Each structure stands twice: as structure tokens, then as C-alpha cells.
Amino acid sequence: MSKIKTAFFCQNCGTQYAKWQGQCNACKEWNTIVEELIQKEEKQSWKTTTSNESKRVVKPLKINEIDSAQEIRMDSYDNELNRVLGGGIVPGSLILLGGEPGIGKSTLLLQISLKLPYKTLYVSGEESQKQIKMRAERITPNGDNCYILTETKTQNIFRQITEIEPDILIIDSIQTLHTDYIESSPGSISQIRECTAELIKFAKETNVPVILIGHITKDGTIAGPKILEHMVDTVLQFEGDRNHVYRILRSLKNRFGSTAELGIYEMQGSGLREVSNPSEILISHKGEELSGTAIACTLEGMRPLMIEIQALVSTAVYGTPQRSTTGYNAKRLNMILAVLEKRAGFRLGTKDVFLNITGGITVDDPAIDLAVVAAILSSNEDIPIGEGYCFAGEVGLSGEIRPVNRVDQRIQEAEKLGFTTIFVSKFNKISLKNTGIKVRLVSKIEDVASELFG
């Protein structure tokens, strides 16, 4: 038995100290350093290996001698999750899913585990088996390959894993687990780090993928040490407002695919529904044309989206005009307003400007700048934009319309959704021929204003 040691950890960033102090030197937070008892033993992390396995030594190989055969991914039977992961679940990988309380993390993984043809072990440390059964019956009545275990001790979990031998392991959540080898409470820095290390060793040795649910702090970051995000292979973020029915799945880190992909779900009484065409839910259907509304064509990873930009320009009641945005960068809005004032001659310095991207999503693609300009001018002139018009262009500081990437894909998406005219920069190189949509090439903001408002 090794000697018991005392260490001090910052609960915010995980930095270790030899003694207590009031402020963390790394993250500058106050009163976040707590004392934890650490007791390490000689152990096997998840099962007792044979003597032959323990004597095995991994030898270095030349990079040309390493087998480069592509790993076969496991289909999750969820198109949105497959897209975000880069094509499916990689065997032996560790996936961390974070999100707000009640956003639908457990529902998403439970309904996926019920659909999978693989043997799945769903371990919950937060709900009883009856509670999970009630939710499963609401989602889908079938689920012959899903095993439910309510346990928080890793030693007991690995004992059941040895008996069941699952193809996929789901942990809900990592903050509820604890191991006997660390003497501290569940959710502490050392417990999260040690439990994750045991699960990583299990995943890499058995080639079984492990999906973890992680709590987040009030700042929106994964609770626990920052090293938790470095240890896992993929970090997914489940976003959305509980007042809206739509949820967005993003990838913050992915060792096996792109981090630019996006998955969209709709929360229903029977679970989460995959949204295959998000443009239809992001564009509102109006009975009449209204001013201050423009449609932008943006890209999230490889997926083109048509989003609706709403602007309201009114006379400022107070001395200082208000600038308010939802889903759009406020500093970029101020820049665009300055360009309209200086380069295009529109007097907006004494006007309140409110900007909103419908659907509750946040977009940072500069290609929506042209739609923002069109929506602001439409509200200012109180003239609605034609229903079949959409925009894809970046606005420069001199008032020029700059080209955007993958413009052909944007044009095809606009044509597929029935738009008749798309405004793009004349400096874009367009390779499409004989398109059913009219492509208007513009070089300055004045060209767009004269085309839309005469």
C-alpha cells in the first residue's frame, strides 16, 4: 500500500498545488482550490490481465511499416450524428457529449442505443432503471440489444462489462463515477481524471467505443479539469434553447473528422427527430411580404443552409442609438453600419438597429454580410425584398462585395429550394452552366441597393 498523499486542485482548471492558496495562478479564479486525498495502488485499470499480456512490449515501427488500412466505422443509425462524427463511430474511440441540463443529451444517446444492432451497455449514475424504461417506451418500444445498468463504481461497471462484452459503452455521466483507487468525492478533479483514464485504457485495449455524457459549468464549458477534453478523441456540444424545439449538435474537437459539421434535431414528445433539410425550419413562412427580411446562403461544414436575417431600423429615442444582435457578431454589425454610412451614404448614425437570425442559431460565416446589408436597407427604406431573392457575399471596408468560398454549392442549394435570384460577388469564379436560378453579379453595395430598391 502506497503512502496517502494530500494534494490541492483548482476545481475550475485542474491545476495542482502543493499547498492551499486563495487564487489560482493559472485561471485567476478565487476560492476554487480544494484539498483532495490521493491514494494510488498497484492495479489493473479494468480487468486482470494474464502474465503473458503483462510481459508484452510494444516495439517502435518505421512509419512506412505501419498498417495504413482505413478503420471501418460503426454506423450509429443517426445521419446527423454520423455527419458530425465524420462518417460514424470509430472503434476504440472515446466521445464526450456536453450540453445544458435538460437539453436532451440522455434522450439522444438512449434513442441511438435503442436503434443500434450492436450490443450496447447504457450505464446511468443519475436515473434508476425504471425511469430509463419509461423514457425508452416513450421513444421506441424496441431495443433488444440495449442493456441498462445503474451503477457509479467503476470496478462494478467493469465486472459487468466482462460478463456482457458489449460492442458500445455509454456512460451517463462521467461526473457521477468514482473509483476505489482515489479517495475523493464523485465529480472532483482527481475522480474525473482517474475514471476517464480507466475508460480510455478499456477502449484502446478492447476496441470498444465509449460515449461519455459530461456536465457543463455556468460558463458553458465542460465541468471538471480541462485535461478531460484533451484525453478524449471527440468532444461534441449539444446546444439549443429549451424554449425552442430545435437542437444543434456541434463538434468542438474531432481526431477522426472535421469540426465544422453541424447536426440539427427537433425535440418532440417521442424523442429527437433528425432534421434532414434545416433550411425549411430556418426560413419562416409569411402570408405577406414584410420589410427588413433577407435570406442568406451560408455553409456549416459541407452542408449549405438558407437562413433568414431580420432587421429593424427605427429612429433613436435616446441620444445614443442602440445596436442589438441575436445570433450575429455585434462588432461586425457596427462595422457594416459604418461602411453603409461612409461608403454608401446611408444615414444610420441616429437610428436604432436590431438584428436577428431566426431559428435560434448563431452564424459566423462572413458570407451572410450581404444579406445583413439588404435586410438593414430594406427596413430603413420600408420596402420588402422580393420573395425569390437570396444573398451570398462578404462586405469589405471599402464597400466592395468580396467573393466567398464554395459559391457553386450555395447556388445549387438556393436553386433546389426554389429561389429565383441570388446575389453574389462578380469576383467569384462560377463554374455552373445553365442554372435555373438567375445569378446577379455585384461589386459594390450601391449595385445591390439600386437593384433592390430602384
Tab-separated table of N, CA, C and O in Angstrom, residues 142-224:
chain	number	residue	atom	x	y	z
A	142	ASN	N	-38.946	-0.839	-29.162
A	142	ASN	CA	-37.962	-1.883	-29.446
A	142	ASN	C	-36.598	-1.506	-28.892
A	142	ASN	O	-36.253	-0.352	-28.794
A	143	GLY	N	-35.809	-2.479	-28.569
A	143	GLY	CA	-34.461	-2.252	-28.069
A	143	GLY	C	-33.894	-3.515	-27.463
A	143	GLY	O	-33.525	-3.539	-26.290
A	144	ASP	N	-33.846	-4.569	-28.265
A	144	ASP	CA	-33.426	-5.878	-27.759
A	144	ASP	C	-31.938	-5.941	-27.437
A	144	ASP	O	-31.504	-6.790	-26.668
A	145	ASN	N	-31.146	-5.051	-28.049
A	145	ASN	CA	-29.693	-5.114	-27.879
A	145	ASN	C	-29.175	-4.129	-26.839
A	145	ASN	O	-27.965	-3.968	-26.710
A	146	CYS	N	-30.069	-3.445	-26.135
A	146	CYS	CA	-29.652	-2.409	-25.180
A	146	CYS	C	-29.773	-2.948	-23.755
A	146	CYS	O	-30.844	-3.383	-23.328
A	147	TYR	N	-28.669	-2.914	-23.020
A	147	TYR	CA	-28.634	-3.316	-21.612
A	147	TYR	C	-28.514	-2.066	-20.744
A	147	TYR	O	-27.700	-1.182	-21.037
A	148	ILE	N	-29.309	-1.986	-19.686
A	148	ILE	CA	-29.314	-0.826	-18.794
A	148	ILE	C	-28.682	-1.223	-17.465
A	148	ILE	O	-29.075	-2.224	-16.857
A	149	LEU	N	-27.706	-0.422	-17.017
A	149	LEU	CA	-27.051	-0.659	-15.733
A	149	LEU	C	-27.019	0.650	-14.959
A	149	LEU	O	-26.592	1.684	-15.481
A	150	THR	N	-27.493	0.629	-13.720
A	150	THR	CA	-27.435	1.814	-12.856
A	150	THR	C	-26.343	1.573	-11.823
A	150	THR	O	-26.545	0.851	-10.849
A	151	GLU	N	-25.184	2.158	-12.056
A	151	GLU	CA	-24.007	1.950	-11.210
A	151	GLU	C	-23.088	3.148	-11.351
A	151	GLU	O	-23.023	3.789	-12.410
A	152	THR	N	-22.367	3.472	-10.269
A	152	THR	CA	-21.417	4.583	-10.303
A	152	THR	C	-19.993	4.151	-9.998
A	152	THR	O	-19.071	4.941	-10.202
A	153	LYS	N	-19.790	2.949	-9.511
A	153	LYS	CA	-18.456	2.473	-9.160
A	153	LYS	C	-17.823	1.782	-10.363
A	153	LYS	O	-18.410	0.846	-10.921
A	154	THR	N	-16.658	2.233	-10.774
A	154	THR	CA	-16.044	1.722	-12.000
A	154	THR	C	-15.694	0.245	-11.894
A	154	THR	O	-15.788	-0.487	-12.883
A	155	GLN	N	-15.302	-0.212	-10.708
A	155	GLN	CA	-14.946	-1.626	-10.561
A	155	GLN	C	-16.160	-2.523	-10.842
A	155	GLN	O	-16.038	-3.551	-11.513
A	156	ASN	N	-17.341	-2.130	-10.363
A	156	ASN	CA	-18.551	-2.900	-10.638
A	156	ASN	C	-18.956	-2.819	-12.106
A	156	ASN	O	-19.465	-3.783	-12.685
A	157	ILE	N	-18.739	-1.653	-12.704
A	157	ILE	CA	-19.073	-1.489	-14.127
A	157	ILE	C	-18.216	-2.408	-14.984
A	157	ILE	O	-18.715	-3.107	-15.878
A	158	PHE	N	-16.905	-2.443	-14.709
A	158	PHE	CA	-16.018	-3.299	-15.500
A	158	PHE	C	-16.315	-4.784	-15.265
A	158	PHE	O	-16.115	-5.602	-16.158
A	159	ARG	N	-16.821	-5.129	-14.085
A	159	ARG	CA	-17.198	-6.515	-13.830
A	159	ARG	C	-18.377	-6.921	-14.719
A	159	ARG	O	-18.395	-8.021	-15.278
A	160	GLN	N	-19.352	-6.020	-14.878
A	160	GLN	CA	-20.487	-6.301	-15.760
A	160	GLN	C	-20.081	-6.284	-17.231
A	160	GLN	O	-20.614	-7.054	-18.043
A	161	ILE	N	-19.123	-5.417	-17.568
A	161	ILE	CA	-18.634	-5.384	-18.948
A	161	ILE	C	-17.987	-6.710	-19.318
A	161	ILE	O	-18.168	-7.230	-20.429
A	162	THR	N	-17.240	-7.289	-18.391
A	162	THR	CA	-16.600	-8.577	-18.646
A	162	THR	C	-17.624	-9.673	-18.909
A	162	THR	O	-17.411	-10.554	-19.746
A	163	GLU	N	-18.785	-9.620	-18.221
A	163	GLU	CA	-19.821	-10.630	-18.414
A	163	GLU	C	-20.613	-10.399	-19.706
A	163	GLU	O	-20.884	-11.330	-20.457
A	164	ILE	N	-20.990	-9.151	-19.974
A	164	ILE	CA	-21.861	-8.854	-21.121
A	164	ILE	C	-21.077	-8.761	-22.421
A	164	ILE	O	-21.553	-9.159	-23.483
A	165	GLU	N	-19.837	-8.205	-22.366
A	165	GLU	CA	-18.991	-7.968	-23.538
A	165	GLU	C	-19.731	-7.117	-24.577
A	165	GLU	O	-20.046	-7.573	-25.681
A	166	PRO	N	-20.039	-5.865	-24.254
A	166	PRO	CA	-20.802	-5.017	-25.184
A	166	PRO	C	-19.938	-4.540	-26.350
A	166	PRO	O	-18.706	-4.533	-26.282
A	167	ASP	N	-20.613	-4.123	-27.428
A	167	ASP	CA	-19.932	-3.532	-28.583
A	167	ASP	C	-19.766	-2.026	-28.423
A	167	ASP	O	-18.867	-1.438	-29.023
A	168	ILE	N	-20.667	-1.392	-27.659
A	168	ILE	CA	-20.601	0.051	-27.409
A	168	ILE	C	-20.956	0.283	-25.939
A	168	ILE	O	-21.888	-0.326	-25.413
A	169	LEU	N	-20.203	1.183	-25.290
A	169	LEU	CA	-20.435	1.527	-23.889
A	169	LEU	C	-20.822	2.999	-23.792
A	169	LEU	O	-20.139	3.869	-24.345
A	170	ILE	N	-21.924	3.288	-23.096
A	170	ILE	CA	-22.396	4.659	-22.891
A	170	ILE	C	-22.433	4.933	-21.394
A	170	ILE	O	-22.997	4.154	-20.623
A	171	ILE	N	-21.802	6.037	-20.975
A	171	ILE	CA	-21.721	6.419	-19.565
A	171	ILE	C	-22.494	7.718	-19.366
A	171	ILE	O	-22.200	8.732	-20.002
A	172	ASP	N	-23.468	7.713	-18.466
A	172	ASP	CA	-24.283	8.895	-18.176
A	172	ASP	C	-24.292	9.119	-16.649
A	172	ASP	O	-25.082	8.521	-15.938
A	173	SER	N	-23.438	9.948	-16.137
A	173	SER	CA	-22.445	10.780	-16.792
A	173	SER	C	-21.100	10.559	-16.108
A	173	SER	O	-21.029	9.928	-15.055
A	174	ILE	N	-20.031	11.110	-16.669
A	174	ILE	CA	-18.691	10.882	-16.141
A	174	ILE	C	-18.532	11.523	-14.770
A	174	ILE	O	-17.738	11.058	-13.944
A	175	GLN	N	-19.306	12.583	-14.476
A	175	GLN	CA	-19.189	13.264	-13.181
A	175	GLN	C	-19.771	12.438	-12.035
A	175	GLN	O	-19.532	12.756	-10.870
A	176	THR	N	-20.552	11.391	-12.330
A	176	THR	CA	-21.149	10.579	-11.270
A	176	THR	C	-20.301	9.357	-10.925
A	176	THR	O	-20.585	8.686	-9.929
A	177	LEU	N	-19.288	9.050	-11.730
A	177	LEU	CA	-18.474	7.853	-11.493
A	177	LEU	C	-17.442	8.095	-10.398
A	177	LEU	O	-16.997	9.227	-10.178
A	178	HIS	N	-17.064	6.989	-9.733
A	178	HIS	CA	-15.968	7.070	-8.774
A	178	HIS	C	-15.263	5.718	-8.752
A	178	HIS	O	-15.843	4.674	-9.076
A	179	THR	N	-13.997	5.748	-8.392
A	179	THR	CA	-13.182	4.545	-8.318
A	179	THR	C	-12.610	4.405	-6.923
A	179	THR	O	-12.390	5.409	-6.227
A	180	ASP	N	-12.359	3.172	-6.509
A	180	ASP	CA	-11.816	2.919	-5.171
A	180	ASP	C	-10.369	3.367	-5.035
A	180	ASP	O	-9.858	3.488	-3.922
A	181	TYR	N	-9.703	3.576	-6.138
A	181	TYR	CA	-8.280	3.889	-6.090
A	181	TYR	C	-7.997	5.354	-5.798
A	181	TYR	O	-6.856	5.744	-5.631
A	182	ILE	N	-9.050	6.191	-5.770
A	182	ILE	CA	-8.906	7.603	-5.437
A	182	ILE	C	-9.878	7.905	-4.304
A	182	ILE	O	-11.075	7.649	-4.418
A	183	GLU	N	-9.377	8.454	-3.208
A	183	GLU	CA	-10.230	8.790	-2.063
A	183	GLU	C	-10.680	10.240	-2.163
A	183	GLU	O	-10.104	11.130	-1.550
A	184	SER	N	-11.688	10.464	-2.965
A	184	SER	CA	-12.310	11.782	-3.055
A	184	SER	C	-13.727	11.589	-3.569
A	184	SER	O	-14.096	10.511	-4.041
A	185	SER	N	-14.526	12.626	-3.485
A	185	SER	CA	-15.941	12.512	-3.834
A	185	SER	C	-16.130	12.473	-5.345
A	185	SER	O	-15.300	13.008	-6.094
A	186	PRO	N	-17.230	11.844	-5.833
A	186	PRO	CA	-17.511	11.839	-7.279
A	186	PRO	C	-17.669	13.256	-7.819
A	186	PRO	O	-18.228	14.135	-7.157
A	187	GLY	N	-17.152	13.481	-9.017
A	187	GLY	CA	-17.209	14.802	-9.624
A	187	GLY	C	-16.009	15.665	-9.347
A	187	GLY	O	-15.866	16.738	-9.944
A	188	SER	N	-15.118	15.235	-8.455
A	188	SER	CA	-13.914	16.012	-8.168
A	188	SER	C	-12.902	15.849	-9.301
A	188	SER	O	-13.025	14.970	-10.158
A	189	ILE	N	-11.901	16.707	-9.286
A	189	ILE	CA	-10.903	16.714	-10.360
A	189	ILE	C	-10.224	15.359	-10.492
A	189	ILE	O	-10.140	14.791	-11.593
A	190	SER	N	-9.742	14.815	-9.378
A	190	SER	CA	-8.980	13.575	-9.441
A	190	SER	C	-9.860	12.385	-9.822
A	190	SER	O	-9.416	11.488	-10.546
A	191	GLN	N	-11.119	12.355	-9.362
A	191	GLN	CA	-12.016	11.260	-9.710
A	191	GLN	C	-12.339	11.258	-11.202
A	191	GLN	O	-12.317	10.210	-11.866
A	192	ILE	N	-12.647	12.412	-11.750
A	192	ILE	CA	-12.953	12.502	-13.188
A	192	ILE	C	-11.750	12.070	-14.010
A	192	ILE	O	-11.863	11.311	-14.983
A	193	ARG	N	-10.577	12.538	-13.616
A	193	ARG	CA	-9.365	12.207	-14.375
A	193	ARG	C	-9.057	10.718	-14.301
A	193	ARG	O	-8.741	10.085	-15.317
A	194	GLU	N	-9.173	10.116	-13.120
A	194	GLU	CA	-8.841	8.703	-12.967
A	194	GLU	C	-9.872	7.809	-13.658
A	194	GLU	O	-9.508	6.836	-14.324
A	195	CYS	N	-11.166	8.112	-13.515
A	195	CYS	CA	-12.208	7.308	-14.162
A	195	CYS	C	-12.090	7.384	-15.681
A	195	CYS	O	-12.256	6.373	-16.374
A	196	THR	N	-11.793	8.573	-16.196
A	196	THR	CA	-11.622	8.707	-17.642
A	196	THR	C	-10.413	7.931	-18.125
A	196	THR	O	-10.447	7.302	-19.196
A	197	ALA	N	-9.326	7.946	-17.348
A	197	ALA	CA	-8.133	7.190	-17.727
A	197	ALA	C	-8.422	5.690	-17.779
A	197	ALA	O	-7.950	4.984	-18.686
A	198	GLU	N	-9.213	5.177	-16.832
A	198	GLU	CA	-9.576	3.763	-16.853
A	198	GLU	C	-10.418	3.429	-18.082
A	198	GLU	O	-10.215	2.392	-18.728
A	199	LEU	N	-11.364	4.317	-18.435
A	199	LEU	CA	-12.211	4.073	-19.598
A	199	LEU	C	-11.417	4.163	-20.895
A	199	LEU	O	-11.684	3.421	-21.848
A	200	ILE	N	-10.427	5.061	-20.944
A	200	ILE	CA	-9.579	5.163	-22.143
A	200	ILE	C	-8.788	3.875	-22.329
A	200	ILE	O	-8.692	3.335	-23.447
A	201	LYS	N	-8.213	3.352	-21.247
A	201	LYS	CA	-7.450	2.120	-21.345
A	201	LYS	C	-8.341	0.967	-21.779
A	201	LYS	O	-7.951	0.133	-22.609
A	202	PHE	N	-9.567	0.916	-21.248
A	202	PHE	CA	-10.511	-0.123	-21.653
A	202	PHE	C	-10.840	-0.016	-23.140
A	202	PHE	O	-10.846	-1.016	-23.875
A	203	ALA	N	-11.105	1.218	-23.625
A	203	ALA	CA	-11.483	1.409	-25.029
A	203	ALA	C	-10.350	1.032	-25.969
A	203	ALA	O	-10.566	0.368	-26.995
A	204	LYS	N	-9.120	1.431	-25.635
A	204	LYS	CA	-7.991	1.178	-26.540
A	204	LYS	C	-7.614	-0.302	-26.551
A	204	LYS	O	-7.175	-0.830	-27.584
A	205	GLU	N	-7.753	-0.995	-25.418
A	205	GLU	CA	-7.353	-2.402	-25.361
A	205	GLU	C	-8.397	-3.327	-25.977
A	205	GLU	O	-8.060	-4.369	-26.538
A	206	THR	N	-9.679	-2.955	-25.883
A	206	THR	CA	-10.738	-3.837	-26.381
A	206	THR	C	-11.336	-3.373	-27.708
A	206	THR	O	-12.135	-4.094	-28.296
A	207	ASN	N	-10.973	-2.174	-28.172
A	207	ASN	CA	-11.519	-1.608	-29.409
A	207	ASN	C	-13.027	-1.350	-29.308
A	207	ASN	O	-13.730	-1.356	-30.322
A	208	VAL	N	-13.522	-1.150	-28.102
A	208	VAL	CA	-14.933	-0.839	-27.879
A	208	VAL	C	-15.081	0.676	-27.739
A	208	VAL	O	-14.425	1.278	-26.883
A	209	PRO	N	-15.911	1.331	-28.563
A	209	PRO	CA	-16.096	2.781	-28.408
A	209	PRO	C	-16.854	3.114	-27.131
A	209	PRO	O	-17.783	2.392	-26.736
A	210	VAL	N	-16.459	4.201	-26.492
A	210	VAL	CA	-17.088	4.654	-25.244
A	210	VAL	C	-17.615	6.070	-25.466
A	210	VAL	O	-16.887	6.941	-25.944
A	211	ILE	N	-18.875	6.288	-25.130
A	211	ILE	CA	-19.502	7.609	-25.235
A	211	ILE	C	-19.809	8.102	-23.827
A	211	ILE	O	-20.518	7.438	-23.064
A	212	LEU	N	-19.262	9.264	-23.476
A	212	LEU	CA	-19.451	9.856	-22.151
A	212	LEU	C	-20.364	11.063	-22.252
A	212	LEU	O	-20.261	11.854	-23.193
A	213	ILE	N	-21.252	11.214	-21.271
A	213	ILE	CA	-22.015	12.446	-21.124
A	213	ILE	C	-21.319	13.281	-20.054
A	213	ILE	O	-20.981	12.772	-18.982
A	214	GLY	N	-21.086	14.556	-20.351
A	214	GLY	CA	-20.398	15.441	-19.417
A	214	GLY	C	-21.260	16.634	-19.039
A	214	GLY	O	-21.942	17.218	-19.887
A	215	HIS	N	-21.258	16.993	-17.764
A	215	HIS	CA	-21.955	18.194	-17.319
A	215	HIS	C	-21.163	19.424	-17.744
A	215	HIS	O	-19.960	19.349	-18.004
A	216	ILE	N	-21.823	20.565	-17.816
A	216	ILE	CA	-21.135	21.802	-18.136
A	216	ILE	C	-21.331	22.799	-16.998
A	216	ILE	O	-22.262	22.692	-16.206
A	217	THR	N	-20.428	23.768	-16.935
A	217	THR	CA	-20.498	24.818	-15.923
A	217	THR	C	-21.408	25.939	-16.407
A	217	THR	O	-21.930	25.912	-17.525
A	218	LYS	N	-21.590	26.955	-15.555
A	218	LYS	CA	-22.445	28.085	-15.936
A	218	LYS	C	-21.838	28.893	-17.079
A	218	LYS	O	-22.559	29.633	-17.765
A	219	ASP	N	-20.528	28.743	-17.307
A	219	ASP	CA	-19.885	29.427	-18.423
A	219	ASP	C	-20.032	28.666	-19.733
A	219	ASP	O	-19.591	29.144	-20.775
A	220	GLY	N	-20.609	27.460	-19.691
A	220	GLY	CA	-20.796	26.680	-20.907
A	220	GLY	C	-19.672	25.720	-21.232
A	220	GLY	O	-19.708	25.059	-22.268
A	221	THR	N	-18.665	25.600	-20.355
A	221	THR	CA	-17.548	24.687	-20.595
A	221	THR	C	-17.799	23.365	-19.876
A	221	THR	O	-18.592	23.287	-18.940
A	222	ILE	N	-17.107	22.312	-20.328
A	222	ILE	CA	-17.254	21.004	-19.708
A	222	ILE	C	-16.767	21.068	-18.267
A	222	ILE	O	-15.669	21.546	-17.987
A	223	ALA	N	-17.587	20.585	-17.328
A	223	ALA	CA	-17.204	20.601	-15.917
A	223	ALA	C	-16.070	19.619	-15.669
A	223	ALA	O	-16.022	18.540	-16.258
A	224	GLY	N	-15.162	19.999	-14.789
A	224	GLY	CA	-14.018	19.148	-14.494
A	224	GLY	C	-12.738	19.744	-15.048
A	224	GLY	O	-12.708	20.872	-15.531
